[in-house]
Amino acid sequence: MKFACHVEEIDISGIRKSFEGAGPGAINLGLGQPDFDTPDHIKRAAIEAIEEGFTGYTMNLGTAELRAALAEKFRRENGLDYAPSEIMVTSGASEALFLAIAAVVEKGDEVLIGDPGFVSYSAIARVTHGRAVSVPMDGRFHLTAEAVAERVTPRTRALIVNSPNNPTGSVQTREELRALAELAEDHDFALISDEVYEQFIYEGEHASPALYSENVITINAVSKTYAMTGWRLGYLAARGEALENMLKIHQYVQACASSISQRAALAAVSGPQDCVRMMREEFRRRRDVLVEGLRSMGVEMEKPAGAFYAFPRVGDGNDVATRLIKKGVVVVPGTAFGSVGREHIRISYAASMEDIKTALERMREIL
Ligand SMILES: Cc1ncc(COP(=O)(O)O)c(C=O)c1O
């Protein structure tokens, strides 16, 4: 069997690679998912859906109830006025990202991606026959409109913005996001805004670029917000033709998101939000312990303002990550996210306080 060269050229994710070589008893600070369990009221909604026999296909866009609840969520939390008909439910933010990129990219078109950036963006750009163009973030890991503008060409079709950011934990300011949205307007490309960490901000505020441009495709998921990564439930919102074109791909590759997970997501989005506050406060405490611990070893770093990652500069990131794995601490080398972060490692603090403290002790010898 012969495989397509644009697929063969894609590497297996550097995050997955970093787990290789970890022995038993290793502490995993490499994972990008909350270590909490899905809250009970959400699980119950899914169990009820199964017991009621709500187990068939739903509308391609997702159930009317869930899209109405998501429209309300966008109004309440983001100040965005999306109609339920402008919202599509997907299998995780991952599918939404694929749809958004596939809908706008033709062979050789360019997708601007902040470096460091989440591993999927450049891989999807390449699977869809586009070109991933990396835009170096500034010294504080913010994506500036100036850096993006320098790389815009007639072939630019999309810019991906991810705030709070994976892997750096940085949170863009409202003004920065507005400037990026204005660039998308001026040059008529899509701004794909990946907002999956919006609820995990410890300093600063979340702003949705869609407040400032109609060219924005807003992507989110219940995955991180409600500790539901395995439920595979995400969503996107976009205006007019953009939604229709993404729907064409979605209906053939996915048909619809899981009916059961849609019921669970409805309970998550429209139910009590204290579980989210609890997780945010716990992540904040862990972040503080992790950053203080790293600083006490002489690692100079700002406190990351959001998500659940620290991205300290440690020298040769690959070498340090390999040595840490041998010591029993799994972290991801910065090179998994591009070339700008090669002197960094990504440490996830979505792990118990006890694990973070033990990991710090093991790290001390190496850092
Ligand atoms: C920035 C970012 N976007 C999207 C995703 C994928 O989310 P989902 O599990 O909903 O597909 C992740 C997962 O790690 C992520 O970090």
Short mmCIF file of C-alpha atoms and ligand atoms in Angstrom, two decimals:
data_model
loop_
_atom_site.label_atom_id
_atom_site.label_comp_id
_atom_site.label_asym_id
_atom_site.label_seq_id
_atom_site.Cartn_x
_atom_site.Cartn_y
_atom_site.Cartn_z
CA MET A 1 0.00 0.00 0.00
CA LYS A 2 1.27 3.47 -0.85
CA PHE A 3 0.61 6.34 1.52
CA ALA A 4 0.15 10.02 0.73
CA CYS A 5 3.45 11.84 1.15
CA HIS A 6 1.89 14.79 2.97
CA VAL A 7 0.73 12.34 5.63
CA GLU A 8 3.97 10.36 5.77
CA GLU A 9 5.87 13.59 6.41
CA ILE A 10 3.93 14.32 9.60
CA ASP A 11 5.63 13.19 12.80
CA ILE A 12 3.87 11.40 15.63
CA SER A 13 3.17 14.07 18.24
CA GLY A 14 6.22 15.02 20.30
CA ILE A 15 3.98 14.86 23.36
CA ARG A 16 3.32 11.18 22.85
CA LYS A 17 7.01 10.56 22.25
CA SER A 18 7.90 12.12 25.57
CA PHE A 19 6.13 9.30 27.45
CA GLU A 20 8.38 6.68 25.91
CA GLY A 21 11.08 5.62 28.31
CA ALA A 22 9.11 6.54 31.43
CA GLY A 23 9.44 3.74 33.97
CA PRO A 24 6.92 2.56 36.57
CA GLY A 25 6.48 5.11 39.36
CA ALA A 26 7.17 8.01 36.99
CA ILE A 27 5.17 11.15 37.72
CA ASN A 28 3.42 12.34 34.62
CA LEU A 29 3.52 16.11 34.22
CA GLY A 30 3.27 15.73 30.46
CA LEU A 31 -0.47 15.38 30.14
CA GLY A 32 -2.80 18.10 28.90
CA GLN A 33 -5.88 17.06 30.76
CA PRO A 34 -7.36 17.84 34.18
CA ASP A 35 -6.73 15.09 36.73
CA PHE A 36 -10.23 15.65 38.15
CA ASP A 37 -13.15 13.34 37.50
CA THR A 38 -16.13 14.58 35.48
CA PRO A 39 -18.63 16.11 37.98
CA ASP A 40 -21.45 13.78 39.08
CA HIS A 41 -24.39 15.79 37.73
CA ILE A 42 -22.82 15.63 34.27
CA LYS A 43 -22.28 11.87 34.47
CA ARG A 44 -25.89 11.41 35.61
CA ALA A 45 -27.21 13.29 32.56
CA ALA A 46 -25.32 10.87 30.32
CA ILE A 47 -26.60 7.82 32.21
CA GLU A 48 -30.15 9.14 31.88
CA ALA A 49 -29.65 9.67 28.15
CA ILE A 50 -28.63 6.03 27.74
CA GLU A 51 -31.49 4.77 29.89
CA GLU A 52 -34.01 6.85 27.93
CA GLY A 53 -32.66 5.41 24.69
CA PHE A 54 -31.24 8.72 23.49
CA THR A 55 -28.68 6.76 21.54
CA GLY A 56 -29.28 7.55 17.86
CA TYR A 57 -27.88 10.13 15.49
CA THR A 58 -28.71 13.74 16.26
CA MET A 59 -28.94 16.66 13.83
CA ASN A 60 -25.60 17.15 12.08
CA LEU A 61 -25.16 20.51 13.81
CA GLY A 62 -25.91 19.00 17.22
CA THR A 63 -29.12 18.97 19.27
CA ALA A 64 -31.24 22.12 19.32
CA GLU A 65 -31.17 22.11 23.16
CA LEU A 66 -27.40 22.02 23.38
CA ARG A 67 -26.92 24.70 20.72
CA ALA A 68 -29.42 26.94 22.52
CA ALA A 69 -27.49 26.41 25.76
CA LEU A 70 -24.21 27.18 23.99
CA ALA A 71 -25.68 30.37 22.48
CA GLU A 72 -26.65 31.39 26.02
CA LYS A 73 -23.13 30.50 27.25
CA PHE A 74 -21.55 32.68 24.54
CA ARG A 75 -23.80 35.59 25.59
CA ARG A 76 -23.24 35.11 29.32
CA GLU A 77 -19.51 34.49 29.35
CA ASN A 78 -18.14 36.02 26.18
CA GLY A 79 -20.58 38.82 25.32
CA LEU A 80 -21.01 37.18 21.90
CA ASP A 81 -24.31 37.11 20.10
CA TYR A 82 -24.34 33.81 18.19
CA ALA A 83 -27.69 32.27 17.17
CA PRO A 84 -28.05 28.50 17.74
CA SER A 85 -27.98 28.17 13.92
CA GLU A 86 -24.45 29.63 13.95
CA ILE A 87 -23.14 26.95 16.31
CA MET A 88 -21.97 23.42 15.49
CA VAL A 89 -21.26 20.66 18.00
CA THR A 90 -18.17 18.59 17.15
CA SER A 91 -16.13 15.66 18.43
CA GLY A 92 -13.86 17.70 20.64
CA ALA A 93 -12.13 20.94 19.79
CA SER A 94 -9.83 18.74 17.69
CA GLU A 95 -12.51 18.11 15.08
CA ALA A 96 -13.55 21.76 15.14
CA LEU A 97 -9.94 22.79 14.42
CA PHE A 98 -9.78 20.36 11.53
CA LEU A 99 -13.05 21.64 10.04
CA ALA A 100 -12.03 25.28 10.35
CA ILE A 101 -8.68 24.74 8.64
CA ALA A 102 -10.01 22.33 6.00
CA ALA A 103 -12.79 24.78 5.09
CA VAL A 104 -10.44 27.62 4.15
CA VAL A 105 -7.17 26.03 2.96
CA GLU A 106 -6.38 25.04 -0.62
CA LYS A 107 -3.13 23.45 -1.80
CA GLY A 108 -0.21 25.71 -0.88
CA ASP A 109 -2.27 28.19 1.17
CA GLU A 110 -0.72 29.52 4.32
CA VAL A 111 -1.88 29.11 7.92
CA LEU A 112 -0.19 31.42 10.42
CA ILE A 113 0.58 29.70 13.71
CA GLY A 114 2.15 31.15 16.83
CA ASP A 115 5.45 29.49 17.82
CA PRO A 116 5.38 27.91 20.39
CA GLY A 117 1.94 26.48 19.60
CA PHE A 118 -0.30 23.48 20.18
CA VAL A 119 0.94 20.45 18.21
CA SER A 120 -2.22 19.87 16.14
CA TYR A 121 -2.27 23.18 14.29
CA SER A 122 0.63 22.66 11.92
CA ALA A 123 -0.20 18.96 11.42
CA ILE A 124 -3.77 19.80 10.34
CA ALA A 125 -2.52 22.55 8.03
CA ARG A 126 -0.31 19.99 6.32
CA VAL A 127 -2.96 17.24 6.13
CA THR A 128 -5.20 19.75 4.35
CA HIS A 129 -2.38 20.46 1.83
CA GLY A 130 -1.68 23.88 3.28
CA ARG A 131 1.56 25.35 4.60
CA ALA A 132 2.07 26.04 8.29
CA VAL A 133 3.86 29.38 8.66
CA SER A 134 5.25 29.90 12.12
CA VAL A 135 5.03 33.31 13.76
CA PRO A 136 7.49 33.69 16.65
CA MET A 137 5.85 34.89 19.84
CA ASP A 138 7.47 37.75 21.73
CA GLY A 139 9.64 37.37 24.85
CA ARG A 140 6.55 36.98 27.06
CA PHE A 141 4.99 34.48 24.65
CA HIS A 142 2.39 36.87 23.31
CA LEU A 143 1.44 36.84 19.62
CA THR A 144 1.71 40.41 18.37
CA ALA A 145 -0.11 41.91 15.40
CA GLU A 146 3.25 43.25 14.16
CA ALA A 147 4.80 39.77 13.99
CA VAL A 148 1.71 38.41 12.25
CA ALA A 149 1.48 41.33 9.79
CA GLU A 150 5.07 40.72 8.67
CA ARG A 151 4.13 37.21 7.56
CA VAL A 152 0.81 37.91 5.82
CA THR A 153 0.97 37.19 2.07
CA PRO A 154 -1.71 36.89 -0.65
CA ARG A 155 -1.80 33.15 0.22
CA THR A 156 -2.65 33.65 3.90
CA ARG A 157 -5.99 31.98 4.61
CA ALA A 158 -6.00 31.64 8.38
CA LEU A 159 -4.39 32.71 11.62
CA ILE A 160 -4.74 30.52 14.70
CA VAL A 161 -4.93 32.28 18.05
CA ASN A 162 -4.86 30.32 21.30
CA SER A 163 -5.35 32.27 24.51
CA PRO A 164 -4.86 31.09 27.24
CA ASN A 165 -2.04 29.34 25.48
CA ASN A 166 -0.82 25.77 25.32
CA PRO A 167 2.15 25.28 25.94
CA THR A 168 3.18 28.60 27.52
CA GLY A 169 0.25 29.52 29.77
CA SER A 170 0.30 33.09 28.43
CA VAL A 171 -2.92 35.10 28.18
CA GLN A 172 -3.24 37.69 25.41
CA THR A 173 -4.63 41.11 26.32
CA ARG A 174 -7.92 42.36 24.91
CA GLU A 175 -6.05 44.99 22.89
CA GLU A 176 -3.72 42.39 21.37
CA LEU A 177 -6.67 40.23 20.38
CA ARG A 178 -8.49 43.19 18.90
CA ALA A 179 -5.43 44.07 16.79
CA LEU A 180 -5.20 40.46 15.52
CA ALA A 181 -8.92 40.48 14.66
CA GLU A 182 -8.46 43.73 12.76
CA LEU A 183 -5.67 42.15 10.71
CA ALA A 184 -8.03 39.30 9.79
CA GLU A 185 -10.59 41.91 8.65
CA ASP A 186 -8.08 43.98 6.69
CA HIS A 187 -6.61 41.00 4.84
CA ASP A 188 -9.80 38.95 4.74
CA PHE A 189 -8.45 35.74 6.25
CA ALA A 190 -10.04 33.58 8.94
CA LEU A 191 -9.01 34.03 12.55
CA ILE A 192 -9.45 30.65 14.23
CA SER A 193 -9.71 31.30 17.95
CA ASP A 194 -9.03 28.25 20.11
CA GLU A 195 -10.48 29.14 23.51
CA VAL A 196 -10.45 25.74 25.25
CA TYR A 197 -8.62 27.12 28.32
CA GLU A 198 -10.77 30.25 28.73
CA GLN A 199 -11.95 29.25 32.22
CA PHE A 200 -8.42 28.78 33.53
CA ILE A 201 -7.13 32.32 33.91
CA TYR A 202 -5.46 33.42 37.14
CA GLU A 203 -4.37 36.93 36.16
CA GLY A 204 -5.91 39.01 33.40
CA GLU A 205 -9.17 38.38 31.57
CA HIS A 206 -10.45 36.33 28.68
CA ALA A 207 -11.59 38.17 25.55
CA SER A 208 -13.00 36.56 22.41
CA PRO A 209 -11.62 37.93 19.13
CA ALA A 210 -15.10 37.40 17.63
CA LEU A 211 -16.12 40.58 19.47
CA TYR A 212 -14.02 42.46 16.93
CA SER A 213 -14.44 40.70 13.58
CA GLU A 214 -16.98 38.64 11.64
CA ASN A 215 -14.08 36.62 10.18
CA VAL A 216 -13.54 34.74 13.43
CA ILE A 217 -14.30 31.05 13.94
CA THR A 218 -14.61 30.55 17.70
CA ILE A 219 -13.65 27.09 18.96
CA ASN A 220 -14.22 25.70 22.40
CA ALA A 221 -14.97 22.40 24.17
CA VAL A 222 -16.22 20.97 27.42
CA SER A 223 -13.04 18.86 27.50
CA LYS A 224 -10.85 20.97 29.79
CA THR A 225 -13.49 23.18 31.41
CA TYR A 226 -15.46 20.30 32.94
CA ALA A 227 -12.78 17.57 33.05
CA MET A 228 -14.39 15.77 30.12
CA THR A 229 -11.53 15.05 27.72
CA GLY A 230 -12.69 11.50 27.02
CA TRP A 231 -16.25 12.53 26.17
CA ARG A 232 -15.03 14.07 22.89
CA LEU A 233 -17.33 17.05 22.84
CA GLY A 234 -16.41 20.41 21.40
CA TYR A 235 -18.12 23.18 19.47
CA LEU A 236 -17.49 26.04 17.10
CA ALA A 237 -19.36 29.18 16.18
CA ALA A 238 -19.10 31.13 12.95
CA ARG A 239 -21.15 33.40 10.75
CA GLY A 240 -23.05 32.48 7.56
CA GLU A 241 -21.13 30.74 4.80
CA ALA A 242 -18.29 29.74 7.09
CA LEU A 243 -20.55 27.54 9.20
CA GLU A 244 -22.23 26.02 6.14
CA ASN A 245 -18.92 25.06 4.58
CA MET A 246 -17.63 23.46 7.77
CA LEU A 247 -20.93 21.61 8.12
CA LYS A 248 -20.40 20.03 4.69
CA ILE A 249 -17.17 18.44 5.92
CA HIS A 250 -18.55 17.54 9.36
CA GLN A 251 -21.60 15.71 7.98
CA TYR A 252 -19.42 13.42 5.88
CA VAL A 253 -16.55 12.79 8.29
CA GLN A 254 -18.43 12.70 11.57
CA ALA A 255 -22.22 12.91 10.95
CA CYS A 256 -22.75 14.19 14.48
CA ALA A 257 -21.10 14.28 17.88
CA SER A 258 -22.04 11.52 20.35
CA SER A 259 -25.68 11.91 21.41
CA ILE A 260 -24.82 10.84 24.96
CA SER A 261 -21.95 13.29 25.28
CA GLN A 262 -24.23 16.04 23.96
CA ARG A 263 -26.63 15.41 26.84
CA ALA A 264 -23.72 15.47 29.26
CA ALA A 265 -22.46 18.73 27.74
CA LEU A 266 -25.94 20.24 28.09
CA ALA A 267 -25.84 19.47 31.83
CA ALA A 268 -22.32 20.89 32.02
CA VAL A 269 -22.98 24.17 30.25
CA SER A 270 -26.42 24.91 31.70
CA GLY A 271 -25.85 23.46 35.19
CA PRO A 272 -24.04 24.85 38.26
CA GLN A 273 -20.57 26.25 37.52
CA ASP A 274 -19.00 25.85 40.99
CA CYS A 275 -17.09 22.77 39.77
CA VAL A 276 -15.25 25.03 37.31
CA ARG A 277 -14.43 27.58 40.03
CA MET A 278 -13.16 24.79 42.27
CA MET A 279 -10.84 23.45 39.55
CA ARG A 280 -9.60 26.95 38.72
CA GLU A 281 -8.70 27.66 42.34
CA GLU A 282 -6.98 24.31 42.71
CA PHE A 283 -4.96 24.88 39.52
CA ARG A 284 -3.98 28.31 40.82
CA ARG A 285 -2.66 26.79 44.07
CA ARG A 286 -0.70 24.15 42.17
CA ARG A 287 0.72 26.74 39.79
CA ASP A 288 1.96 28.81 42.71
CA VAL A 289 3.65 25.81 44.36
CA LEU A 290 5.22 24.72 41.06
CA VAL A 291 6.53 28.17 40.14
CA GLU A 292 7.85 28.86 43.65
CA GLY A 293 9.56 25.45 43.62
CA LEU A 294 11.18 26.11 40.24
CA ARG A 295 12.29 29.60 41.27
CA SER A 296 13.89 28.17 44.40
CA MET A 297 16.08 26.06 42.07
CA GLY A 298 17.22 29.19 40.26
CA VAL A 299 14.85 28.88 37.29
CA GLU A 300 13.85 32.42 36.34
CA MET A 301 10.27 32.62 35.15
CA GLU A 302 7.11 34.70 35.24
CA LYS A 303 4.01 33.07 36.64
CA PRO A 304 2.00 31.74 33.69
CA ALA A 305 -1.35 33.60 33.77
CA GLY A 306 -3.56 30.83 32.40
CA ALA A 307 -4.17 27.24 31.21
CA PHE A 308 -2.42 24.60 33.35
CA TYR A 309 1.10 24.67 31.97
CA ALA A 310 4.41 26.21 32.96
CA PHE A 311 7.01 26.68 30.23
CA PRO A 312 10.29 27.47 31.98
CA ARG A 313 13.58 28.08 30.21
CA VAL A 314 16.01 25.39 31.31
CA GLY A 315 18.83 25.23 28.74
CA ASP A 316 18.61 22.41 26.21
CA GLY A 317 14.93 21.42 26.53
CA ASN A 318 15.34 18.01 24.86
CA ASP A 319 18.27 17.08 27.06
CA VAL A 320 16.58 18.23 30.28
CA ALA A 321 13.34 16.41 29.39
CA THR A 322 15.30 13.18 28.73
CA ARG A 323 17.17 13.48 32.02
CA LEU A 324 13.96 14.24 33.92
CA ILE A 325 12.28 11.15 32.49
CA LYS A 326 15.21 9.07 33.76
CA LYS A 327 14.62 10.63 37.19
CA GLY A 328 10.94 9.68 37.00
CA VAL A 329 9.31 12.94 35.93
CA VAL A 330 7.65 13.15 32.52
CA VAL A 331 7.60 16.60 30.92
CA VAL A 332 7.43 17.63 27.26
CA PRO A 333 10.42 19.27 25.54
CA GLY A 334 9.66 22.70 24.06
CA THR A 335 10.64 21.47 20.58
CA ALA A 336 7.35 19.54 20.46
CA PHE A 337 5.68 22.94 19.98
CA GLY A 338 7.96 24.57 17.41
CA SER A 339 11.50 25.95 17.39
CA VAL A 340 11.17 29.08 19.55
CA GLY A 341 10.82 27.07 22.75
CA ARG A 342 13.77 24.74 22.25
CA GLU A 343 15.37 25.91 25.51
CA HIS A 344 12.13 25.27 27.41
CA ILE A 345 10.14 22.36 28.77
CA ARG A 346 6.38 22.20 29.26
CA ILE A 347 5.31 21.14 32.72
CA SER A 348 1.61 20.41 33.21
CA TYR A 349 0.27 21.11 36.69
CA ALA A 350 -2.94 19.20 36.04
CA ALA A 351 -1.61 16.67 38.53
CA SER A 352 -2.13 16.25 42.26
CA MET A 353 -0.34 18.58 44.68
CA GLU A 354 1.45 15.56 46.12
CA ASP A 355 2.76 14.56 42.68
CA ILE A 356 3.85 18.13 41.97
CA LYS A 357 5.80 18.29 45.25
CA THR A 358 7.47 14.91 44.69
CA ALA A 359 8.30 15.89 41.11
CA LEU A 360 9.90 19.12 42.35
CA GLU A 361 12.16 17.13 44.67
CA ARG A 362 13.24 14.91 41.77
CA MET A 363 13.74 17.94 39.52
CA ARG A 364 15.97 19.70 42.00
CA GLU A 365 18.92 17.47 41.19
CA ILE A 366 18.68 18.21 37.48
CA LEU A 367 17.59 21.84 37.34
C1 LIG B 1 -4.97 24.34 22.74
C2 LIG B 1 -5.75 23.09 22.56
N1 LIG B 1 -6.71 23.05 21.64
C3 LIG B 1 -7.44 21.93 21.43
C4 LIG B 1 -7.20 20.78 22.15
C5 LIG B 1 -8.02 19.56 21.85
O1 LIG B 1 -9.18 19.55 22.62
P1 LIG B 1 -10.22 18.36 22.55
O2 LIG B 1 -9.82 17.33 23.54
O3 LIG B 1 -11.54 19.00 22.91
O4 LIG B 1 -10.24 17.83 21.16
C6 LIG B 1 -6.19 20.78 23.11
C7 LIG B 1 -5.88 19.54 23.87
O5 LIG B 1 -4.87 19.39 24.49
C8 LIG B 1 -5.46 21.95 23.33
O6 LIG B 1 -4.47 22.01 24.24
#
